[in-house]
Each structure stands twice: as C-alpha cells, then as structure tokens.
mmCIF file of C-alpha atoms and ligand atoms in Angstrom:
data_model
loop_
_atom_site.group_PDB
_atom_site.id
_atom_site.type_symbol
_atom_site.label_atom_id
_atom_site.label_comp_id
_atom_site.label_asym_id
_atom_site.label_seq_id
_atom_site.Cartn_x
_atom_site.Cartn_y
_atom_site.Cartn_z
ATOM 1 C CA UNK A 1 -8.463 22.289 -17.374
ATOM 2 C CA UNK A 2 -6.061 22.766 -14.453
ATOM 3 C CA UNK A 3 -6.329 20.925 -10.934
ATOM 4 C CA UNK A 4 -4.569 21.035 -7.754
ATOM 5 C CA UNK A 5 -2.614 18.224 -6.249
ATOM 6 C CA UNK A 6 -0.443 17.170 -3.747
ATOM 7 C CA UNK A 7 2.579 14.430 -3.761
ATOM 8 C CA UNK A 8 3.144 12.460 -0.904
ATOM 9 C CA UNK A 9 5.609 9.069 -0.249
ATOM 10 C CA UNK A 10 5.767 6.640 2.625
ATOM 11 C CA UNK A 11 8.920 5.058 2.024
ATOM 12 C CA UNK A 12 9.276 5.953 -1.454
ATOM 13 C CA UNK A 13 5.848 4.154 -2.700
ATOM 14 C CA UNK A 14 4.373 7.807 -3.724
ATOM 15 C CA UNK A 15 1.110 9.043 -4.794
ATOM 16 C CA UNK A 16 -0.835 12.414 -6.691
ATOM 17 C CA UNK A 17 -3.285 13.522 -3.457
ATOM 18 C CA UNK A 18 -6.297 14.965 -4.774
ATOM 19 C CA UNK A 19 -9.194 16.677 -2.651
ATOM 20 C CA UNK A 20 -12.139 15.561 -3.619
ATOM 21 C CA UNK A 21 -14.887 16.949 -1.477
ATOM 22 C CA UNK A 22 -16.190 19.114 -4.147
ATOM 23 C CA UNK A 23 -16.732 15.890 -6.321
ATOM 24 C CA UNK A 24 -15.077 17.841 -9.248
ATOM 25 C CA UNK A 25 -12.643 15.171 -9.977
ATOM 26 C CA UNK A 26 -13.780 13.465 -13.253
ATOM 27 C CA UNK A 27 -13.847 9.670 -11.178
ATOM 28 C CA UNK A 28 -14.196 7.735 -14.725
ATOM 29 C CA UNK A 29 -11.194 9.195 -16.247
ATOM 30 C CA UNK A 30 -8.819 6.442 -16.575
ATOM 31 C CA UNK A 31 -6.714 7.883 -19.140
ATOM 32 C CA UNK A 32 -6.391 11.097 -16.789
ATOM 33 C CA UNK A 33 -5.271 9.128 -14.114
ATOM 34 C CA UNK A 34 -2.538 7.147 -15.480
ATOM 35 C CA UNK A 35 -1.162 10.688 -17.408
ATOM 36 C CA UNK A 36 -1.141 11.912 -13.980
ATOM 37 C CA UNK A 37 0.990 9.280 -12.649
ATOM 38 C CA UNK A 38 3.473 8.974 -15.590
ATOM 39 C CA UNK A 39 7.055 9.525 -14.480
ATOM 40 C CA UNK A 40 7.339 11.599 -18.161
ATOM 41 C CA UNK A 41 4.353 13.281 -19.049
ATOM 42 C CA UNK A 42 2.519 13.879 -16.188
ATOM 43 C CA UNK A 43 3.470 14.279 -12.025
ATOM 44 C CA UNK A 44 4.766 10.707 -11.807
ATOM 45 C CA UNK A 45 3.381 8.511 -9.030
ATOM 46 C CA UNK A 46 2.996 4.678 -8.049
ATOM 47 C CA UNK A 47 -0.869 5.730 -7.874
ATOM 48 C CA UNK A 48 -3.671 8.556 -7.319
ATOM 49 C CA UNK A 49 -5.723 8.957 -4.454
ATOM 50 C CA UNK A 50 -8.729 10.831 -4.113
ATOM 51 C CA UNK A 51 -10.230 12.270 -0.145
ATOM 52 C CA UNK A 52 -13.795 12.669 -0.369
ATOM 53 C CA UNK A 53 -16.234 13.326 1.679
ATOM 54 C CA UNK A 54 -17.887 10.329 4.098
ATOM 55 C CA UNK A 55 -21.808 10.796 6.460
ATOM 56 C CA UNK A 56 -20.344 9.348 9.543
ATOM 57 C CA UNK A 57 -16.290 9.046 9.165
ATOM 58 C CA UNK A 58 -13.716 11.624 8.916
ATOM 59 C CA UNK A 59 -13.222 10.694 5.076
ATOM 60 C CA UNK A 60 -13.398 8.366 2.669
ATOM 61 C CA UNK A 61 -10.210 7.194 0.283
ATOM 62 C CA UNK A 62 -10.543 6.243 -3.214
ATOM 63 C CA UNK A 63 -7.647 4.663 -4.717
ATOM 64 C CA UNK A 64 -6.286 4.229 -8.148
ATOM 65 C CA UNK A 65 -2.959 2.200 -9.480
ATOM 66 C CA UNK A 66 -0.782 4.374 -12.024
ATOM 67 C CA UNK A 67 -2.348 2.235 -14.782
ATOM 68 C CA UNK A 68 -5.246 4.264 -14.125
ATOM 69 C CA UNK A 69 -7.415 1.547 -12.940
ATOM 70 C CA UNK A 70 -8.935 1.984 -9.174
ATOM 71 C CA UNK A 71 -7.552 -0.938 -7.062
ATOM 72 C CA UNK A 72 -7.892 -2.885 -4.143
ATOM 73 C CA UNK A 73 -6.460 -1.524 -0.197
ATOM 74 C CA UNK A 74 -3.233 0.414 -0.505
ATOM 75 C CA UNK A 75 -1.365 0.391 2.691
ATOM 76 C CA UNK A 76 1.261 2.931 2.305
ATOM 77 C CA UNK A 77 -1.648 5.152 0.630
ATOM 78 C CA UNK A 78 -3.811 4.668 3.264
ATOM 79 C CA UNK A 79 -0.917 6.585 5.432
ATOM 80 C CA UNK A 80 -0.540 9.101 3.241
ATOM 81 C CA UNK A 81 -3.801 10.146 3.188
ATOM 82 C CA UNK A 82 -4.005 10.086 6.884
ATOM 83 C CA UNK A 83 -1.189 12.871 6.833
ATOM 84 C CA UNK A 84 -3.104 14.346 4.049
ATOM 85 C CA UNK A 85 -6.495 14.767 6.007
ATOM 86 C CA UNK A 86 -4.120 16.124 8.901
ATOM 87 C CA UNK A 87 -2.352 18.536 6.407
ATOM 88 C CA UNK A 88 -5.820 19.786 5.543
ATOM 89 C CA UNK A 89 -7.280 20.050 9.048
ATOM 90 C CA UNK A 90 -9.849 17.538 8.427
ATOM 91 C CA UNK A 91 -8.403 15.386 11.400
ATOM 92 C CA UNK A 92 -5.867 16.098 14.398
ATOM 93 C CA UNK A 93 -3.926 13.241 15.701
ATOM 94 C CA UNK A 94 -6.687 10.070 14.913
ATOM 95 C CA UNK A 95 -8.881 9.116 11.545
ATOM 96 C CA UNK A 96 -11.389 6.572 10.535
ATOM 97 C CA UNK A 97 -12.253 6.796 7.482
ATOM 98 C CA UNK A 98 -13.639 4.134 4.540
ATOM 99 C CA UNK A 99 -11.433 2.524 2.252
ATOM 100 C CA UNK A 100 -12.526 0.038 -0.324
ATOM 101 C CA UNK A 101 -12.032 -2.792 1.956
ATOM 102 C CA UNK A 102 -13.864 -1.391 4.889
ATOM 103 C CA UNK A 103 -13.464 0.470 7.861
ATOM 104 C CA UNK A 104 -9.405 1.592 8.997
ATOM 105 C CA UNK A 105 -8.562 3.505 11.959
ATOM 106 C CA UNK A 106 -5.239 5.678 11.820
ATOM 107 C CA UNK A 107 -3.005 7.647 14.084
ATOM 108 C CA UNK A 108 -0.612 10.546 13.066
ATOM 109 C CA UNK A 109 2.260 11.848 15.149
ATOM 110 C CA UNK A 110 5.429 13.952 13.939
ATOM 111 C CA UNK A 111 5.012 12.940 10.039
ATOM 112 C CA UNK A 112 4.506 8.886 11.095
ATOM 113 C CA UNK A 113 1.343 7.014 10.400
ATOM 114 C CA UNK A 114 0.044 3.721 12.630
ATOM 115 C CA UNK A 115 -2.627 2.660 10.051
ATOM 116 C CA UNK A 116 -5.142 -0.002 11.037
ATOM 117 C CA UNK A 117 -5.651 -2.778 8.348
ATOM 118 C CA UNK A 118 -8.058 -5.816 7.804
ATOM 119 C CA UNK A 119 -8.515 -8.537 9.885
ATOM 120 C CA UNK A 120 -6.858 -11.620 7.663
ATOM 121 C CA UNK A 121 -9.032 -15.100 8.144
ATOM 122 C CA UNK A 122 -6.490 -17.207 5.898
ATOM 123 C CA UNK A 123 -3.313 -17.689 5.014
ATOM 124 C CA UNK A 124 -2.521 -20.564 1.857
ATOM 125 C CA UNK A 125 0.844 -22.027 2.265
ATOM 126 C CA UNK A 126 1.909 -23.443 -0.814
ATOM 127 C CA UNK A 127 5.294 -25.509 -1.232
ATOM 128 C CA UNK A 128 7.553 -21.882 -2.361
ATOM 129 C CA UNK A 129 5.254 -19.317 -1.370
ATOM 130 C CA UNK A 130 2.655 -17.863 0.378
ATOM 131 C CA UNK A 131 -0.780 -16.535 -0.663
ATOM 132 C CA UNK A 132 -2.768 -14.110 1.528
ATOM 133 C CA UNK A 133 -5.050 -11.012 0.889
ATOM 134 C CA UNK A 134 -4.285 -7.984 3.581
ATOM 135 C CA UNK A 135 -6.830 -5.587 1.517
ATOM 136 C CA UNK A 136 -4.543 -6.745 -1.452
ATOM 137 C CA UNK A 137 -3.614 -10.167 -2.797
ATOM 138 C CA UNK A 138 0.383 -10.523 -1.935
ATOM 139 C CA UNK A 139 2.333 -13.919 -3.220
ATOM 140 C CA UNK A 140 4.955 -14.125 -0.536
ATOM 141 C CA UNK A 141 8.167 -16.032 -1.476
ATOM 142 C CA UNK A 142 11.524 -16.307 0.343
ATOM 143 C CA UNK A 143 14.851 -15.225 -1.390
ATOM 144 C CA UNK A 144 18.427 -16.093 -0.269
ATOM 145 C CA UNK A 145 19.766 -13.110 -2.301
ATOM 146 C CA UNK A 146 17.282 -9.966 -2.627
ATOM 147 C CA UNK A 147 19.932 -7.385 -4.482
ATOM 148 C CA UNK A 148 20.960 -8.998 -7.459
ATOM 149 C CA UNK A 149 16.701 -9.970 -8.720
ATOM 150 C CA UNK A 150 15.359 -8.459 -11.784
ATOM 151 C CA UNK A 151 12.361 -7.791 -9.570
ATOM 152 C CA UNK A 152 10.207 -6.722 -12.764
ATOM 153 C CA UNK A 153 11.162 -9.862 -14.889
ATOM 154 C CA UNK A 154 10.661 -12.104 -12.098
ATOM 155 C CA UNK A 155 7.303 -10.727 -10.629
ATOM 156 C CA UNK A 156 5.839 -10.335 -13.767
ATOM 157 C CA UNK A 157 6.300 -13.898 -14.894
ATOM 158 C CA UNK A 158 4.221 -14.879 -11.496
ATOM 159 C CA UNK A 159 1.605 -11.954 -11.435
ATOM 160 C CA UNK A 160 0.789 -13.392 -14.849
ATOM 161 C CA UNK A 161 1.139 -16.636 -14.626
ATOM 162 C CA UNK A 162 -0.786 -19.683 -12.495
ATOM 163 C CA UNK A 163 -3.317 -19.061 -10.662
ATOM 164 C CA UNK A 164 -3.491 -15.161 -10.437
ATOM 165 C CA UNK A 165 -3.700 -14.516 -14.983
ATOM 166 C CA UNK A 166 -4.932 -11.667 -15.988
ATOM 167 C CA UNK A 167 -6.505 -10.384 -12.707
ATOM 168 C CA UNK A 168 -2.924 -10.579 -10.713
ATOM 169 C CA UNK A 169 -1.291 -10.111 -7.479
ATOM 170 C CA UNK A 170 1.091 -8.380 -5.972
ATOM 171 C CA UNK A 171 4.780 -10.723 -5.513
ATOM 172 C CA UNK A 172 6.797 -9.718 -2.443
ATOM 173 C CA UNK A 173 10.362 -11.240 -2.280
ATOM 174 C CA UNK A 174 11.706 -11.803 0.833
ATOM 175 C CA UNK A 175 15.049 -12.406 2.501
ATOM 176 C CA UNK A 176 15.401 -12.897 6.467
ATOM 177 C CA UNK A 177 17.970 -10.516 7.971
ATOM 178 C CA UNK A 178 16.744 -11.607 11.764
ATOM 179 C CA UNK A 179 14.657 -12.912 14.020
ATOM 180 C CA UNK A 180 12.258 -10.368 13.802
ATOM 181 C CA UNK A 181 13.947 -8.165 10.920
ATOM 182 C CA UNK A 182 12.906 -9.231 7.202
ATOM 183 C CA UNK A 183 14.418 -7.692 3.931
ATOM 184 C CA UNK A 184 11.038 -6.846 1.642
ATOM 185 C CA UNK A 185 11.173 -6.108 -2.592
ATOM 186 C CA UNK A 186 7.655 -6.493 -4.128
ATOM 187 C CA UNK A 187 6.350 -5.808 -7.558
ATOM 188 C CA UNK A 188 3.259 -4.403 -7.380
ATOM 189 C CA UNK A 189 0.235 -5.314 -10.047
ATOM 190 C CA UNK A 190 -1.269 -2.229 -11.493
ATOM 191 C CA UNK A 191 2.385 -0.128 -11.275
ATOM 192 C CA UNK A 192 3.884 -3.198 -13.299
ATOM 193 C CA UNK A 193 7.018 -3.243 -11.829
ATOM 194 C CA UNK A 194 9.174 -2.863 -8.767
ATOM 195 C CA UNK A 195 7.721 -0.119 -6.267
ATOM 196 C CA UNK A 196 10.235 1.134 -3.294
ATOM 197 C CA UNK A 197 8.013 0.057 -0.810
ATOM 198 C CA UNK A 198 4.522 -1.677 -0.526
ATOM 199 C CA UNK A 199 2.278 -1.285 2.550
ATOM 200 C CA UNK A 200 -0.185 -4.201 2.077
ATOM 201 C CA UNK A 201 3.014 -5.815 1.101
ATOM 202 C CA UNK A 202 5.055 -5.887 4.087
ATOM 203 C CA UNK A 203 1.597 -6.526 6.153
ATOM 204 C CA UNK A 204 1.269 -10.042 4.233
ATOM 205 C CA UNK A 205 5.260 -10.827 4.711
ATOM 206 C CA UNK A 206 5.195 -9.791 7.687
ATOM 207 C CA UNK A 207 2.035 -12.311 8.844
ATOM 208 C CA UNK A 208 3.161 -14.932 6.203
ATOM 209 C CA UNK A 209 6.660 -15.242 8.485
ATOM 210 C CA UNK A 210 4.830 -16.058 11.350
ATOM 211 C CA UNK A 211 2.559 -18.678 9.792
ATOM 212 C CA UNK A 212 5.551 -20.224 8.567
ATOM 213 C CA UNK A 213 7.715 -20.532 11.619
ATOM 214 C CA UNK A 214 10.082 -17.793 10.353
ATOM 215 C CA UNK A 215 9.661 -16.158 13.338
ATOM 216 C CA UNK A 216 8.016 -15.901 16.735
ATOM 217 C CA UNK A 217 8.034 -12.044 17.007
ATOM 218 C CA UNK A 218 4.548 -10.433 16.248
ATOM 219 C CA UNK A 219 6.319 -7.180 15.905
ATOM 220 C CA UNK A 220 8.491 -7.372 12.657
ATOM 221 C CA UNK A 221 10.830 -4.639 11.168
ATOM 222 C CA UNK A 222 10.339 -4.793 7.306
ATOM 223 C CA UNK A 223 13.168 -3.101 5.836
ATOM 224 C CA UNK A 224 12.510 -2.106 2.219
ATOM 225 C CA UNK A 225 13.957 -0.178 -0.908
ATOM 226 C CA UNK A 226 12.896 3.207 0.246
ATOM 227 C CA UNK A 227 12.726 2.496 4.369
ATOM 228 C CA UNK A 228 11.814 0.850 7.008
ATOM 229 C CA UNK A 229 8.231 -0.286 7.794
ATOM 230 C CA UNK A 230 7.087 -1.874 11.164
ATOM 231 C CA UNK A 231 3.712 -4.304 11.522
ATOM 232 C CA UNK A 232 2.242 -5.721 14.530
ATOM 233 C CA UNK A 233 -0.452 -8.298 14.852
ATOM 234 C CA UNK A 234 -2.365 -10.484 17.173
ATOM 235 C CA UNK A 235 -3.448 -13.993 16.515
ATOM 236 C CA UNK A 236 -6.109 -15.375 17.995
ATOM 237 C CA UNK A 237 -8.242 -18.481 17.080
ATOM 238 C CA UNK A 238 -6.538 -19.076 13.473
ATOM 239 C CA UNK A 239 -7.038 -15.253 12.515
ATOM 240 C CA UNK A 240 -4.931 -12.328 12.471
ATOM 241 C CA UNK A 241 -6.427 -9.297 14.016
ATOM 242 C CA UNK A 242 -5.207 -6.013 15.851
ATOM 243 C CA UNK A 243 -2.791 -5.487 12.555
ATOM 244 C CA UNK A 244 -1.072 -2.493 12.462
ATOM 245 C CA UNK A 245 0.862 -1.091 9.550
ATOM 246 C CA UNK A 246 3.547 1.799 11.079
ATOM 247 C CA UNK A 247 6.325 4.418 8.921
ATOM 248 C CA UNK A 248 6.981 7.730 7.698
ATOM 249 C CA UNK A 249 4.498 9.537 5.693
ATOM 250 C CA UNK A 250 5.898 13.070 3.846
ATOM 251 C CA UNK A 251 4.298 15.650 1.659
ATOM 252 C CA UNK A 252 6.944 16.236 -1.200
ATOM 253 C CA UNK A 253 5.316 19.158 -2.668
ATOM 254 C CA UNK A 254 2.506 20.869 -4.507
ATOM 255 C CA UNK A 255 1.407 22.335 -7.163
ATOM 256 C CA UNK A 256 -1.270 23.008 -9.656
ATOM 257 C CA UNK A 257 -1.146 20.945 -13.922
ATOM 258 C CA UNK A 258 -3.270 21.591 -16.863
ATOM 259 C CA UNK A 259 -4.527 18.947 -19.058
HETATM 260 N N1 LIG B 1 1.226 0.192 -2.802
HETATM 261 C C1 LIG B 1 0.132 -0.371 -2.163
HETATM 262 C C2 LIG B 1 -0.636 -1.466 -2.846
HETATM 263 C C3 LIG B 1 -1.515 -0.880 -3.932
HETATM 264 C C4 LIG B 1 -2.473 -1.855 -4.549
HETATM 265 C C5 LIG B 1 -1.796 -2.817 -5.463
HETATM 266 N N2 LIG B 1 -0.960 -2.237 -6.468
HETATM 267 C C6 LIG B 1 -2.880 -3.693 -6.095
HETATM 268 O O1 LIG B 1 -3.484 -3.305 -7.104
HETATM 269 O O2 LIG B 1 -3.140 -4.771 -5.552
HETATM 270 C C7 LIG B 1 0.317 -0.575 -0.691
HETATM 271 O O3 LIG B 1 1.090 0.194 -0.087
HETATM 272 O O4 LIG B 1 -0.355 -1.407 -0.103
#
C-alpha cells in the first residue's frame, strides 16, 4: 500500500499530515500510525493528523499521539493543520473547523497560526504544581534551573504516578525569565518523552502563571526548545476565555511511503 503525506512543525513539535477527505485512511490502524511516526522505521513525528471532511465547518481534525493512540486537543497540531487546509486551498486566511474538544477558530498569515482554544472553567492549585485541562491535561510545575532536567526521567515519574496512573498527563516545567516571558520544557503523554514544543502546553503555563500571581500580563511569551510561542487570554468571572494560542507553522516536506 502506498499513501501520501505531508510533515509539518510548529516549533519543532511535528506531525505526518494526512488528507483524509476520501476516508481512505484505515482510522483503526494503530500499529500504522505509530510506524508512521517512528523516528527509525517510518517518517518520524510527535503525532499524525488526519483533515477530513466536516457538513458545516471548513474541516474537521483527527488527532493521534506517535504511540498510535488518538488523543485529546493538540495545540501546535491544531496550527499545523490550519496551514495545512491553507496549503490545500480548503481555507484562505480564517478556519473553523472541529477538533475533538469542540469548536476552534484559526487565522493564518505569512506561515503563523493564531489558533483559538477552549474556554478553561478551573484551574487546581496544588502546593508544587498546577493542574488544568486546555483540551489536554497539563501538570504545571515551576523550575529554578530548566537546562540541566532529565525531562523524560522526571516527567515520566509524574505522568505515572499520583493521581494521573495509567491514563496520564502531560508535565510542563517551567522557569520564569520575566514578567511576562516564561521558559517552557514539557513531556508530553502519548510521545513519552520530551517534545520541542507543546501547544496545549504553553496555553496551561501560560494561564497557570496568572492564577498564581506569577504575573499580571495576559499576554505571555513562552519560549520553548524549538521557539517561541505567544498566548493571550481574558478572564472574566473565574474563567478563562478569548485564549489564543500564536507561532510559526512550516511544511517540511512531502512525499509518498509504502507499507
Ligand atoms: N503536542 C500537543 C499535545 C498533544 C496531546 C498530548 N500528547 C496528549 O495526549 O495529551 C500540543 O501541541 O498541544
């Protein structure tokens, strides 16, 4: 069998593009998937996403982690596939289109994506972390020193452990560099390891700093392995709306593999 694809990154968290809108995609494959994403025996990716077809939107996004499994909201996905949809002509310079979590709206201009995400109702402070879902569960725990962390040995111990077990969540570490300026590494659940960037990610640190008095700014600079991300927000009445996830979305390249 042979299938096109497409490889995309916003800030180095990268992903197989598929069109879907035939529906020839076999959805159920789960072995397929994470082949596809190996680094070794397949294209290599932090995850697969597929752009179907939707009645009313422009299209719809199904997403999968490389472990094959599909997963909850991916922010820097949901970016890529906005420049995807814009690559293919399916959309000029604004999308809405259905994710698993709902509804997003999306704006493209000159390769960067201002993706709309989920209104978040609550935020858990805990002691040393943080616990909110921005289409993804994030931990979000501070760090005085960010470059020296064995990001996969430490994130795995707490994706495992109390509460989240078996069915995880992603662990952002976080060092402040400013007022408004916040250094982001994150292991993500379903990769099982350190990605270069994560977009639901640097949504919850970026909400979890202003909950905790880390700063005033509702317009924070998230500066992560593989770029700089940018999140704005409103609050109003205890919730967090108007959220706004904004960076670089590329196409790498193309190309067509046979399984
Ligand atoms: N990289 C993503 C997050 C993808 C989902 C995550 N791995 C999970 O399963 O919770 C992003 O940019 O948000």
């Amino acid at each position: 069998m042979k299938l096109s694809f497409y490889k995309y990154q916003g800030t180095g968290n990268d992903f197989v593009m598929i069109d879907n809108r035939q529906q020839l995609f076999d959805k159920n494959n789960t072995k397929l998937v994470a082949k596809l994403c190996d680094r070794r025996f397949g294209i290599g990716a932090d995850g697969l996403i597929l752009l179907e077809n939707h009645p009313e939107l422009d299209f719809k996004m199904v997403y999968y982690n490389a472990d094959g499994n599909e997963s909850s909201m991916c922010g820097n996905g949901g970016r890529c596939l906005t420049a995807f949809a814009n690559y293919l002509g399916i959309i000029n310079k604004k999308a809405t289109f259905e994710a698993i979590d709902g509804l997003h709206h999306a704006f493209i201009e000159n390769k960067v994506v201002k993706l709309q995400m989920q209104d978040v109702l609550s935020v858990e402070k805990h002691q040393n972390h943080v616990f909110l879902n921005t289409g993804s569960p994030h931990h979000v725990q501070m760090k005085s020193q960010l470059q020296e962390l064995s990001i996969k040995e430490i994130g795995s111990k707490i994706r495992y452990g109390q509460p989240y077990n078996e069915t995880g969540a992603n662990v952002n570490f976080v060092k402040k560099l400013s007022e408004n300026t916040f250094q982001v590494r994150t292991y993500e659940r379903g990769v099982e390891d350190e990605t270069l960037s994560c977009g639901t990610g640097v949504t919850a640190v970026a909400i979890a700093m202003f909950e905790t008095g880390e700063t005033k700014s509702n317009l924070i600079t998230l500066e992560t392995e593989g770029g700089n991300l940018q999140v704005t927000f409103d609050k109003e009445k205890g919730i967090y709306r108007n959220i706004w996830l904004i960076g670089p979305a590329v196409q790498v390249f193309k190309g067509t593999i046979s399984w």
